[in-house]
PDB file of C-alpha atoms in Angstrom:
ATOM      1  CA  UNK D   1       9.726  10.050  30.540  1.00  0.00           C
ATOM      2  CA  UNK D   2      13.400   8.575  30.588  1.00  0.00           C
ATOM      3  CA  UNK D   3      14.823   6.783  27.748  1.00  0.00           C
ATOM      4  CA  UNK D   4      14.921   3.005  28.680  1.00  0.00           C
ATOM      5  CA  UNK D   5      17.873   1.096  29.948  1.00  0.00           C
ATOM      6  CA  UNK D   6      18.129  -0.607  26.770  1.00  0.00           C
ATOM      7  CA  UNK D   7      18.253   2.341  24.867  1.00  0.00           C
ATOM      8  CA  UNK D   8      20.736   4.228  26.656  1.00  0.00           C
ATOM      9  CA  UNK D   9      23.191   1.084  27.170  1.00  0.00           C
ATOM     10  CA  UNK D  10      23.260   0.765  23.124  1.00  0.00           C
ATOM     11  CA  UNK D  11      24.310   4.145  22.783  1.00  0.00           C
ATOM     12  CA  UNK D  12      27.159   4.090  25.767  1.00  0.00           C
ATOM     13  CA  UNK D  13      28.338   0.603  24.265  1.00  0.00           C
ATOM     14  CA  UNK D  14      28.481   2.545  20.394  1.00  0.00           C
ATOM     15  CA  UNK D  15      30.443   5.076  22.113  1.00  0.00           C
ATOM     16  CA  UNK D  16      32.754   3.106  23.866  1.00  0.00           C
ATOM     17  CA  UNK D  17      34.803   2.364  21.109  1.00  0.00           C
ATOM     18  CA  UNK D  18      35.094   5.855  20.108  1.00  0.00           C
ATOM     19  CA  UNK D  19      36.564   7.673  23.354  1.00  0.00           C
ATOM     20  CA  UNK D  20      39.436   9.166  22.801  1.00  0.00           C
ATOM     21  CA  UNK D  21      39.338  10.796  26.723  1.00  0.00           C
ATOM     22  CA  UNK D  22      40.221   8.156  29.367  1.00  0.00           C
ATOM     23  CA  UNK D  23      36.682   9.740  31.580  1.00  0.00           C
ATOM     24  CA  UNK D  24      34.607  10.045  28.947  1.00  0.00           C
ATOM     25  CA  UNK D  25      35.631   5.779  28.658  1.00  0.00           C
ATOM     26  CA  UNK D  26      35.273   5.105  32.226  1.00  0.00           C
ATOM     27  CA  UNK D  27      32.307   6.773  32.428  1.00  0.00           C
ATOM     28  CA  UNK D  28      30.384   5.060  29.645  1.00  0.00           C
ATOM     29  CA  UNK D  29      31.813   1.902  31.662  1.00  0.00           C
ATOM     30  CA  UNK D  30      29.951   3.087  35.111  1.00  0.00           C
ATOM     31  CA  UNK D  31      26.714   3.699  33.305  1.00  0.00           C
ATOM     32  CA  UNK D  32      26.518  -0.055  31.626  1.00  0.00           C
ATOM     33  CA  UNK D  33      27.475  -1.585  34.748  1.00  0.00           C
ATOM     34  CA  UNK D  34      24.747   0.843  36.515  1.00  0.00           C
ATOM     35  CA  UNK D  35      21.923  -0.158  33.727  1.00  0.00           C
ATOM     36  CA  UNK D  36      22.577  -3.477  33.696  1.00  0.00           C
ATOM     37  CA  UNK D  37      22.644  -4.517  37.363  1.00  0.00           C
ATOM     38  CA  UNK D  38      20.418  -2.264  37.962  1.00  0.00           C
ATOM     39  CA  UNK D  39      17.755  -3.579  35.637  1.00  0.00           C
ATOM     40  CA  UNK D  40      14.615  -5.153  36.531  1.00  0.00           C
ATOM     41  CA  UNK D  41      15.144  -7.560  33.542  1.00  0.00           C
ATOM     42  CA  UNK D  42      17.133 -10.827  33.349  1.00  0.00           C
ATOM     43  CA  UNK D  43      20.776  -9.987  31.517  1.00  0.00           C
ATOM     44  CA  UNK D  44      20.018 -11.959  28.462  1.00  0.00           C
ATOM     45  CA  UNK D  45      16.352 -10.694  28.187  1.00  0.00           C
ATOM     46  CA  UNK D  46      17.940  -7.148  27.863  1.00  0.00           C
ATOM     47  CA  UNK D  47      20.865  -8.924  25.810  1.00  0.00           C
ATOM     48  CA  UNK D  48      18.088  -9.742  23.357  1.00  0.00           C
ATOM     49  CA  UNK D  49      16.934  -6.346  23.169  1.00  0.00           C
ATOM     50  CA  UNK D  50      19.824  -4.829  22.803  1.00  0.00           C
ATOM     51  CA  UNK D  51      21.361  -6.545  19.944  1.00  0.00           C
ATOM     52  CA  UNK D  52      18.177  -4.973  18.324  1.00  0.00           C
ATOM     53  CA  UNK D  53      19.867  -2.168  18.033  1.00  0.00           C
ATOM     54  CA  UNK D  54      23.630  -2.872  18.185  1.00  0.00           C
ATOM     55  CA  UNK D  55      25.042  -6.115  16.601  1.00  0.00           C
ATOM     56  CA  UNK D  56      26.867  -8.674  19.026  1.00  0.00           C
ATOM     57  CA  UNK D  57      29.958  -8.059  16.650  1.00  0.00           C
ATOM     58  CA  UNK D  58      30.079  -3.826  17.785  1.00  0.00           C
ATOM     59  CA  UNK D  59      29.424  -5.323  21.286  1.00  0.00           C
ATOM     60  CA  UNK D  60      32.115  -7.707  20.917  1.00  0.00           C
ATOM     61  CA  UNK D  61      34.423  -4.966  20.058  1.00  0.00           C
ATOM     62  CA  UNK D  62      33.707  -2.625  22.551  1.00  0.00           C
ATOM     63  CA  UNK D  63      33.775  -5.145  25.356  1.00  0.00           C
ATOM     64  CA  UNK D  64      36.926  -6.006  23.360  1.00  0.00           C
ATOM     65  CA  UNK D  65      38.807  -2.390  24.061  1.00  0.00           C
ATOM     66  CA  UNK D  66      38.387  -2.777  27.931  1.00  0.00           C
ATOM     67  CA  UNK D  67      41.415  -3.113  29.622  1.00  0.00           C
ATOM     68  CA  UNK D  68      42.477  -4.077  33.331  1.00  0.00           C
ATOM     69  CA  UNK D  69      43.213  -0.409  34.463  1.00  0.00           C
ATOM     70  CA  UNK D  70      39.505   0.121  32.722  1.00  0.00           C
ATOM     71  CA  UNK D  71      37.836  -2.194  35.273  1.00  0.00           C
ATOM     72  CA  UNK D  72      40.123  -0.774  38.242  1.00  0.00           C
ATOM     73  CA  UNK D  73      38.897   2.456  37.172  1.00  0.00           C
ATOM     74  CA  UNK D  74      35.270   1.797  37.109  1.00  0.00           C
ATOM     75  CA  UNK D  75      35.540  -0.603  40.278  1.00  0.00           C
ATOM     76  CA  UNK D  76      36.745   2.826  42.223  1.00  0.00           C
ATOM     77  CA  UNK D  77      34.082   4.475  40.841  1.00  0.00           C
ATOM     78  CA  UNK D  78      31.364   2.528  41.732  1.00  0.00           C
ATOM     79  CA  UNK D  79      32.851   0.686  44.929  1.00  0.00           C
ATOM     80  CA  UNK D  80      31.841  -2.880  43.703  1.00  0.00           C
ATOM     81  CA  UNK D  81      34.726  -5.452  42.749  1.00  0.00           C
ATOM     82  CA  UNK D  82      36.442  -5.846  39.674  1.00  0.00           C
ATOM     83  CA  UNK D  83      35.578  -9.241  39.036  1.00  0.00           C
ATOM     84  CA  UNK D  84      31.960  -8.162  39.951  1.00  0.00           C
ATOM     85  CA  UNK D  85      32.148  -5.080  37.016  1.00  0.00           C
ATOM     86  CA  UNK D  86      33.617  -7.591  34.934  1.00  0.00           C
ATOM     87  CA  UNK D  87      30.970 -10.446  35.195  1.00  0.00           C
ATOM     88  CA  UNK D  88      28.378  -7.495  34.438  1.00  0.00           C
ATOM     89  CA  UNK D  89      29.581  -6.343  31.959  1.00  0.00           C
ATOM     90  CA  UNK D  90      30.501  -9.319  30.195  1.00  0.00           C
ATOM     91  CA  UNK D  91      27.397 -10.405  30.180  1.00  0.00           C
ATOM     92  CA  UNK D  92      26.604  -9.028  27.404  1.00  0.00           C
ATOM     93  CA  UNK D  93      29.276 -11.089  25.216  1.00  0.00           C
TER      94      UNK D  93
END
């Protein structure tokens, strides 16, 4: 059985804030964008869940660490927008 979505975006937003390798970073980015657009739940239904887990302060600061080239990054990756990666992810702030 996989892990849920919930699950697995708590532990890519903890390790956000750790990556000291720029893919390791922009990977962890593709996979919460993935999990949460991808989810069958509203954003702030999983948003509830989440902070469960991880407090809105550790999400704060690893939303907090993103930067432009970040989003680029990810946006090339996944072939949606950078506003759209953005609004995602952000949702979660």
């Amino acid at each position: 059985m996989a892990p849920q979505a919930r699950i697995i975006a708590c532990h890519k937003i903890n390790a956000l804030k750790y990556r000291d390798k720029e893919h390791k970073k922009i990977k962890d980015l593709c996979d919460i964008f993935v999990l949460l657009w991808s989810s069958e739940e509203k954003p702030q239904e999983l948003k509830k869940k989440i902070v469960q887990f991880v407090t809105t302060e550790e999400i704060h600061a690893s939303i907090s660490i993103i930067n432009e080239d970040d989003y680029q990054k990810t946006s090339q990756q996944l072939n949606h927008s950078v506003e759209e990666i953005r609004r995602v992810i952000e949702l979660l702030s």
